[in-house]
Amino acid sequence: MTQWTSSVGAPQLARLLGSPHARDTVTPLGGRRTPAYRSLADRVRLLVLEGHVPVAARLPAERELATALSVSRTTVAAAYEALRAEGFLESRRGAGSWTAVPAGNPLPTRGLDPLPPEAAGSVIDLGCAALTAPEPWLTRAVQGALEELPPYAHTHGDYPAGLPALRQALADRYTARGIPTMPEQIMVTTGAMGAVAAICRLMAGRGERVAVESPSYANVLQLMREAGVRLVPVAMAGGLAGWDLAAWRQVLRDAAPRMAYVIADFQNPTGALAPEEQRRELVEACRAAGTLLVADETMSELALDPDLELPRPVCAFDPAGNAVITVGSASKSFWGGLRIGWVRAAPEVIRTLVAARAYADLCTPVLDQLAVTWLLNTGGWGESLDIKRVQTRENRDALVAAVRRHLPDWEFTVPRGGLTLWVRTGGLSGSRIAEAGERLGVRVPSGPRFGVDGAFEGYVRLPFTVNGAVAEEAATRLAEAARLVASGATAAVEMPRTFVA
């Protein structure tokens, strides 16, 4: 059985090798100071580490790549051999060669768990992309839920598909967005993670291939790993241009994944917003390939620039309802402590998901559902969103300005929505910066958390969760962490004793 899950053609790899991603930190191919094979190997290695070439992607044959690059086959063979020696390439006779990450480089496990409240006085937490509750709307929603609770208290409280009132309110919201939806197309879940977990259990068994954006949301990637699926990464387009449709078509054709998971709206971690035409084309490509497309909309309502016109939802291009399953959540739009998510799909899919739920978490807490129902039916949802957008936009602008002042070598494109900034760390190890930063009192997740098998070592993710003096101090500590990593002096770092926001 082969170990590769996707492939990169010779023309595609040649194009990537000539891109700025490969040129930035590597001597030009065939340059005077570096042998041609070494320069080629370094470029391929960099493309793998930054996720532009997926891990477990089959590379073209030596002769094909030599022709595409206009170099000798000997040069390509030597480069492949160097990559094999370094652990970035594996080969087997008859199966070809595919990219890898060296053994002994485990994925980092710290940086995304919420910081314990008692540590907030000394540590700035940039690990969790979640804001505080938009008051007074949380209190009002809970009070409204308590007023509606008595009739439900006289029942068993078990609603596997969700409360009928909430299913209706969510269906009405999709209909208002131009997507006619019935309550029978909605299942309420325990957060978006509960929704994705339910879909994975039903649609993608152990060993099945699931295509994911590269980078993608770290917690979903880990959920899928633990479910035993084979992740097939598909590189995002450069900047914030959304998806690379050519790469998606090739993966759908070569890997034939059972399912694909995407975040079209202000993607986590990059902040990319997929244009409408890309959404249409990806739905058509998945339908043609027989691949179920799961569209995560948890960030869809967090547009931060007032003049931004949002594209239609991914499910708008699947009128028959048999190619796209949509996931939504109140956790990012409202508050992470309100664990309400949902699935929108064809009625028969919803019925199957509900039936399978009896062996998982049974149902979602009634009081939380009543709170979200109250918000949706009273206008509180929209008003709280207005508060959250203003707060997030201010946080984004403050964090961007602070990082530019203190870390001018770090590279990023400012997203127009969402909660995260995806930052290239000037050629330094994101994992080492995260480690040094934690000792200095600032927690950030490193890039490999968001890739498959160790990609994106040169990145960190910064959420829009701090403002003012806190943003300034966070950037100052990150700059010190970067300085220590660059000098190799991270061992002596100590955490500051206190920090007052």
XYZ file of C-alpha atoms in Angstrom:
501
model
C 0.000 0.000 0.000
C 1.412 3.417 -0.972
C 1.941 6.086 1.672
C 1.114 9.168 -0.404
C -2.342 10.762 -0.309
C -2.052 13.376 -3.085
C 0.329 14.268 -5.874
C 2.109 17.315 -7.269
C 2.696 17.409 -11.011
C 5.978 18.561 -12.545
C 4.550 21.837 -13.986
C 2.889 22.671 -10.666
C 6.040 21.973 -8.646
C 8.147 23.976 -11.100
C 5.764 26.918 -10.657
C 5.964 26.656 -6.864
C 9.751 26.409 -6.943
C 9.861 29.712 -8.809
C 7.446 31.451 -6.424
C 8.421 33.916 -3.697
C 7.596 31.243 -1.094
C 10.586 29.228 -2.272
C 12.865 32.127 -3.204
C 12.713 34.225 -0.066
C 15.285 32.401 2.046
C 17.028 30.151 -0.440
C 19.952 30.798 -2.762
C 18.796 30.974 -6.405
C 18.667 27.632 -8.189
C 22.081 26.990 -9.631
C 23.538 30.017 -7.834
C 27.297 30.480 -7.533
C 27.626 29.677 -3.826
C 25.271 26.702 -3.564
C 25.276 23.594 -5.774
C 22.174 23.338 -7.951
C 20.988 20.115 -6.312
C 21.346 21.650 -2.825
C 19.406 24.749 -3.818
C 16.650 22.589 -5.314
C 16.466 20.422 -2.181
C 16.312 23.510 0.048
C 13.442 24.946 -1.967
C 11.418 21.760 -1.814
C 12.084 21.475 1.917
C 10.895 25.070 2.462
C 7.736 24.467 0.435
C 6.957 21.443 2.602
C 7.672 23.208 5.887
C 5.446 26.152 4.936
C 2.648 23.945 3.668
C 2.743 24.981 0.004
C 3.502 21.360 -0.883
C 1.515 19.004 1.367
C 3.106 16.314 3.465
C 2.514 12.855 1.914
C 2.274 14.364 -1.584
C 3.768 12.282 -4.367
C 6.455 14.228 -6.255
C 7.011 13.933 -10.001
C 9.523 11.466 -11.380
C 13.096 12.726 -11.647
C 13.024 12.940 -15.456
C 9.696 14.834 -15.495
C 10.863 17.430 -12.971
C 14.227 17.843 -14.692
C 12.433 18.640 -17.954
C 10.065 21.103 -16.271
C 12.963 22.899 -14.555
C 15.372 22.696 -17.515
C 18.064 21.100 -15.360
C 19.813 17.754 -15.589
C 18.244 14.599 -14.230
C 21.388 14.170 -12.135
C 20.582 17.446 -10.335
C 17.059 16.296 -9.484
C 18.249 12.840 -8.418
C 20.836 14.370 -6.083
C 18.241 16.755 -4.636
C 15.824 13.890 -3.991
C 18.594 11.894 -2.332
C 19.452 14.863 -0.076
C 15.793 15.217 0.904
C 15.598 11.499 1.698
C 18.700 11.751 3.874
C 17.135 14.659 5.803
C 13.798 12.899 6.283
C 11.782 15.155 3.964
C 11.250 12.498 1.296
C 10.347 8.837 1.365
C 10.506 6.473 -1.596
C 9.644 2.939 -2.510
C 10.283 1.116 -5.765
C 7.129 1.071 -7.835
C 5.355 3.629 -5.631
C 7.472 6.714 -6.316
C 8.613 9.373 -3.839
C 6.464 11.424 -1.501
C 7.084 14.297 0.896
C 7.526 13.739 4.629
C 8.618 15.471 7.810
C 11.615 14.059 9.709
C 10.894 11.663 12.559
C 11.264 13.028 16.072
C 9.388 16.248 15.364
C 6.060 15.749 17.168
C 3.241 18.217 16.695
C 3.164 20.818 19.467
C 0.399 20.264 21.995
C 0.404 23.567 23.844
C -0.869 27.010 22.932
C -4.553 26.524 22.126
C -6.004 25.508 25.498
C -7.672 28.421 27.316
C -5.472 29.972 29.969
C -6.659 29.330 33.559
C -8.183 32.558 34.963
C -5.742 32.600 37.875
C -2.828 32.989 35.429
C -4.233 36.074 33.701
C -2.218 38.453 35.876
C 1.128 37.325 34.502
C 0.450 35.738 31.099
C -1.082 37.292 27.982
C -3.116 34.565 26.322
C -2.990 34.663 22.521
C -3.650 30.945 22.269
C -7.450 31.015 22.303
C -9.274 32.894 19.510
C -12.324 33.815 21.583
C -13.613 37.051 23.076
C -15.488 37.814 26.269
C -19.297 37.753 26.271
C -21.077 40.782 24.761
C -22.934 42.163 27.734
C -25.651 42.962 28.592
C -26.874 40.508 25.972
C -25.620 37.332 27.624
C -27.383 38.182 30.875
C -30.575 39.127 29.041
C -30.484 35.918 26.983
C -30.071 33.756 30.070
C -32.885 35.606 31.844
C -35.093 35.141 28.795
C -34.191 31.448 28.681
C -35.131 31.017 32.343
C -38.530 32.560 31.664
C -39.124 30.030 28.863
C -37.775 27.050 30.791
C -40.771 25.896 32.936
C -42.683 24.057 30.158
C -39.515 22.182 29.171
C -38.801 21.274 32.786
C -41.925 19.107 32.738
C -40.475 16.989 29.907
C -37.559 14.560 29.789
C -35.390 17.331 28.315
C -34.009 15.039 25.598
C -34.241 16.683 22.157
C -31.708 14.875 19.903
C -32.440 17.102 16.888
C -32.660 20.262 18.995
C -35.522 22.326 20.371
C -38.176 22.881 17.667
C -38.167 26.625 18.359
C -34.405 26.895 17.799
C -34.492 24.730 14.674
C -37.192 27.032 13.291
C -35.234 30.182 14.196
C -32.075 28.870 12.520
C -34.004 27.771 9.421
C -35.570 31.234 9.217
C -32.123 32.808 9.419
C -30.865 30.761 6.457
C -34.016 31.601 4.509
C -33.440 35.309 5.187
C -29.927 34.888 3.728
C -31.442 33.605 0.493
C -31.137 29.877 1.280
C -34.672 28.434 1.669
C -34.463 26.092 4.654
C -36.924 23.977 6.639
C -36.529 23.094 10.344
C -36.164 19.476 9.208
C -32.823 20.502 7.646
C -31.365 21.610 10.995
C -29.809 19.600 13.827
C -28.633 21.451 16.932
C -25.307 20.224 18.341
C -22.993 20.916 21.262
C -20.859 23.503 19.535
C -19.379 23.348 16.041
C -16.936 20.676 17.198
C -19.897 18.485 18.122
C -21.287 19.042 14.638
C -18.021 18.128 12.886
C -17.551 15.093 15.131
C -21.056 13.836 14.306
C -20.458 14.276 10.576
C -17.107 12.486 10.755
C -18.581 9.552 12.635
C -21.302 9.157 10.024
C -19.548 10.090 6.789
C -15.843 9.272 7.157
C -14.820 5.986 8.750
C -11.355 5.006 9.874
C -8.920 4.973 6.981
C -11.103 7.181 4.777
C -9.419 10.148 3.114
C -10.580 13.642 4.075
C -9.279 16.679 2.179
C -8.569 19.742 4.325
C -7.260 23.221 3.690
C -3.603 23.710 4.519
C -3.373 25.381 6.995
C -6.662 24.629 8.760
C -8.322 24.828 12.181
C -6.100 22.918 14.606
C -8.824 21.421 16.795
C -10.708 19.959 13.837
C -7.490 18.481 12.441
C -6.844 16.792 15.779
C -10.439 15.571 15.987
C -10.081 13.964 12.576
C -6.723 12.400 13.439
C -8.262 10.790 16.498
C -11.181 9.581 14.363
C -8.630 7.661 12.290
C -9.171 9.400 8.948
C -6.327 10.071 6.510
C -5.910 13.818 6.132
C -5.119 15.096 2.639
C -3.896 18.721 2.839
C -4.638 21.169 0.017
C -2.578 24.373 0.042
C -4.404 27.699 0.252
C -3.840 30.303 -2.447
C -1.305 33.038 -1.724
C -2.176 36.019 0.467
C -5.885 36.023 1.267
C -6.988 34.896 -2.196
C -8.935 31.899 -0.896
C -8.587 28.438 -2.380
C -6.226 27.124 -5.039
C -8.876 25.523 -7.275
C -6.303 23.774 -9.476
C -4.850 22.074 -6.403
C -8.324 21.105 -5.217
C -9.250 19.565 -8.554
C -6.041 17.551 -8.584
C -6.572 16.238 -5.041
C -10.194 15.373 -5.759
C -9.091 13.489 -8.852
C -5.996 11.754 -7.483
C -6.929 11.060 -3.849
C -10.713 10.631 -4.278
C -11.416 11.796 -0.694
C -14.664 10.705 0.920
C -15.109 14.143 2.473
C -13.650 17.657 2.328
C -13.659 20.202 5.159
C -13.316 23.933 4.403
C -13.774 27.297 6.118
C -14.884 29.651 3.356
C -15.504 32.712 5.530
C -12.478 34.314 7.244
C -10.650 31.036 7.400
C -8.995 29.980 10.642
C -6.031 30.635 10.816
C -5.391 32.694 7.659
C -8.462 34.949 7.637
C -8.996 34.284 3.898
C -12.445 34.884 2.404
C -13.197 32.608 -0.559
C -14.775 34.555 -3.457
C -18.189 33.513 -4.719
C -16.919 31.998 -7.954
C -14.466 29.799 -6.034
C -17.361 28.531 -3.919
C -19.355 27.641 -6.987
C -16.427 25.868 -8.625
C -15.471 23.878 -5.513
C -19.046 22.660 -5.009
C -19.179 21.565 -8.643
C -15.785 19.834 -8.391
C -16.770 17.988 -5.197
C -20.099 16.930 -6.682
C -18.368 15.584 -9.787
C -15.832 13.683 -7.656
C -18.444 12.240 -5.297
C -16.839 14.043 -2.349
C -19.045 15.396 0.435
C -18.178 19.046 1.135
C -18.450 20.218 4.758
C -18.513 24.030 4.969
C -17.719 25.493 8.402
C -19.460 28.873 8.830
C -18.430 29.626 12.404
C -16.667 32.845 11.314
C -19.182 33.932 8.671
C -20.761 36.754 10.690
C -17.491 38.343 11.762
C -16.953 40.730 8.840
C -14.959 43.615 10.330
C -14.828 46.143 7.492
C -18.222 47.868 7.090
C -17.893 48.188 3.290
C -17.246 44.464 2.740
C -19.850 42.693 0.614
C -19.963 39.039 1.567
C -20.351 36.261 -1.014
C -23.263 33.857 -0.813
C -22.904 30.839 1.484
C -21.332 27.681 0.059
C -24.648 25.820 0.363
C -26.247 28.348 -2.018
C -24.527 26.499 -4.871
C -26.011 23.145 -3.879
C -29.743 23.626 -4.431
C -30.424 19.878 -4.359
C -28.780 19.669 -0.929
C -26.853 16.479 -1.637
C -23.281 17.801 -1.957
C -22.815 20.290 0.905
C -23.256 20.034 4.677
C -23.031 23.327 6.563
C -21.782 23.753 10.133
C -22.556 26.837 12.225
C -22.007 27.953 15.792
C -22.821 30.600 18.390
C -19.389 30.236 19.986
C -17.467 32.684 17.768
C -20.365 34.961 16.816
C -21.616 35.361 20.387
C -19.658 33.657 23.195
C -17.541 30.541 23.550
C -19.249 29.580 26.800
C -22.572 29.151 25.006
C -21.984 25.706 23.504
C -24.512 25.767 20.677
C -23.701 24.601 17.157
C -25.777 23.277 14.306
C -25.763 21.310 11.080
C -27.709 22.294 7.965
C -28.158 19.459 5.457
C -30.746 17.544 3.475
C -33.576 16.166 5.702
C -32.498 12.559 5.162
C -28.942 13.403 6.281
C -30.284 15.144 9.378
C -32.436 12.135 10.242
C -29.414 9.845 9.986
C -27.269 12.163 12.122
C -29.995 12.383 14.763
C -30.406 8.597 14.868
C -26.644 8.119 15.299
C -26.520 10.693 18.103
C -28.003 8.248 20.602
C -24.563 6.630 20.811
C -22.684 9.900 21.266
C -23.850 12.881 23.374
C -27.647 12.312 23.161
C -28.655 15.984 23.000
C -27.664 19.601 23.638
C -28.424 21.457 26.917
C -31.921 22.948 26.843
C -31.081 26.166 28.697
C -28.309 27.070 26.226
C -30.673 26.399 23.322
C -33.332 28.643 24.848
C -30.778 31.432 25.279
C -29.794 31.320 21.595
C -33.454 31.103 20.571
C -34.155 34.230 22.620
C -31.267 36.072 20.940
C -32.395 35.115 17.434
C -36.062 35.967 18.009
C -35.646 39.284 19.832
C -32.956 41.014 17.770
C -30.377 40.497 20.493
C -28.236 38.394 18.142
C -27.776 41.265 15.688
C -27.153 43.883 18.362
C -24.611 41.720 20.180
C -22.870 41.058 16.860
C -22.528 44.797 16.312
C -20.784 45.072 19.687
C -18.497 42.155 18.914
C -17.533 43.463 15.462
C -16.545 46.869 16.828
C -14.496 45.280 19.609
C -12.793 42.820 17.258
C -11.999 45.505 14.665
C -10.375 47.681 17.354
C -8.406 44.702 18.625
C -7.273 43.793 15.109
C -6.045 47.292 14.330
C -4.222 47.606 17.656
C -2.517 44.223 17.332
C -1.484 44.817 13.719
C 0.015 48.209 14.591
C 1.894 46.789 17.589
C 3.340 43.855 15.631
C 4.439 46.168 12.813
C 6.207 48.434 15.312
C 8.017 45.751 17.280
C 8.452 43.006 14.658
C 8.937 44.717 11.291
C 10.417 41.564 9.727
C 7.262 39.527 10.352
C 4.988 39.209 7.326
C 1.206 39.014 7.140
C -1.820 40.185 5.191
C -4.501 41.864 7.275
C -7.825 40.006 6.924
C -11.103 41.864 6.549
C -12.880 39.678 9.072
C -12.583 36.778 11.463
C -10.524 36.523 14.617
C -6.989 35.603 13.555
C -3.800 36.913 11.969
C -1.528 34.356 10.246
C 2.049 35.575 10.578
C 5.266 34.483 8.915
C 8.003 34.874 11.513
C 10.916 36.156 9.479
C 12.564 32.786 8.945
C 12.502 31.821 12.639
C 10.923 28.701 14.119
C 7.358 29.363 15.218
C 7.572 26.480 17.687
C 10.656 27.962 19.349
C 9.072 31.415 19.457
C 5.986 29.901 21.108
C 8.174 28.140 23.681
C 10.224 31.246 24.457
C 7.103 33.417 24.485
C 5.409 31.262 27.080
C 8.390 31.684 29.383
C 8.182 35.444 28.786
C 4.481 35.504 29.614
C 2.782 35.484 26.198
C 1.150 32.318 24.816
C 0.851 31.824 21.053
C 0.172 28.695 19.008
C 2.896 27.844 16.513
C 2.236 27.152 12.863
C 2.575 23.338 12.910
C -0.600 23.125 15.006
C -2.512 24.183 11.886
C -0.817 21.903 9.368
C -0.646 18.211 8.677
C 2.455 16.451 10.043
C 4.671 19.393 10.860
C 4.151 21.961 8.090
C 4.176 25.753 8.759
C 7.126 25.774 11.125
C 7.830 29.389 10.156
C 4.436 30.743 11.310
C 2.426 31.675 14.390
C -1.251 32.571 14.759
C -2.236 35.748 16.600
C -5.906 36.234 17.580
C -7.706 39.574 17.859
C -8.358 39.213 21.570
C -6.290 42.042 23.095
C -6.221 45.814 22.710
C -4.380 48.920 23.838
C -1.561 48.413 26.328
C -2.062 44.648 26.351
C -1.539 44.412 22.580
C 1.558 46.574 22.888
C 2.980 44.438 25.695
C 2.189 41.229 23.808
C 4.120 42.449 20.772
C 7.005 43.552 22.991
C 7.255 40.090 24.573
C 7.006 38.378 21.189
C 9.798 40.593 19.881
C 11.964 39.570 22.826
C 11.100 35.912 22.200
C 12.088 36.288 18.543
C 15.368 37.957 19.523
C 16.200 35.117 21.892
C 15.365 32.478 19.290
C 17.495 34.259 16.684
C 20.428 34.393 19.114
C 19.936 30.829 20.338
C 19.592 32.068 23.927
C 16.132 30.719 24.777
C 17.274 28.541 27.701
C 17.645 31.460 30.109
C 14.213 33.007 29.531
C 12.080 33.652 32.611
C 8.417 34.635 32.867
C 7.641 38.093 34.275
C 6.057 38.052 37.693
C 2.966 40.168 37.048
C 1.198 42.013 34.298
C -1.697 44.397 34.793
C -3.909 45.030 31.722
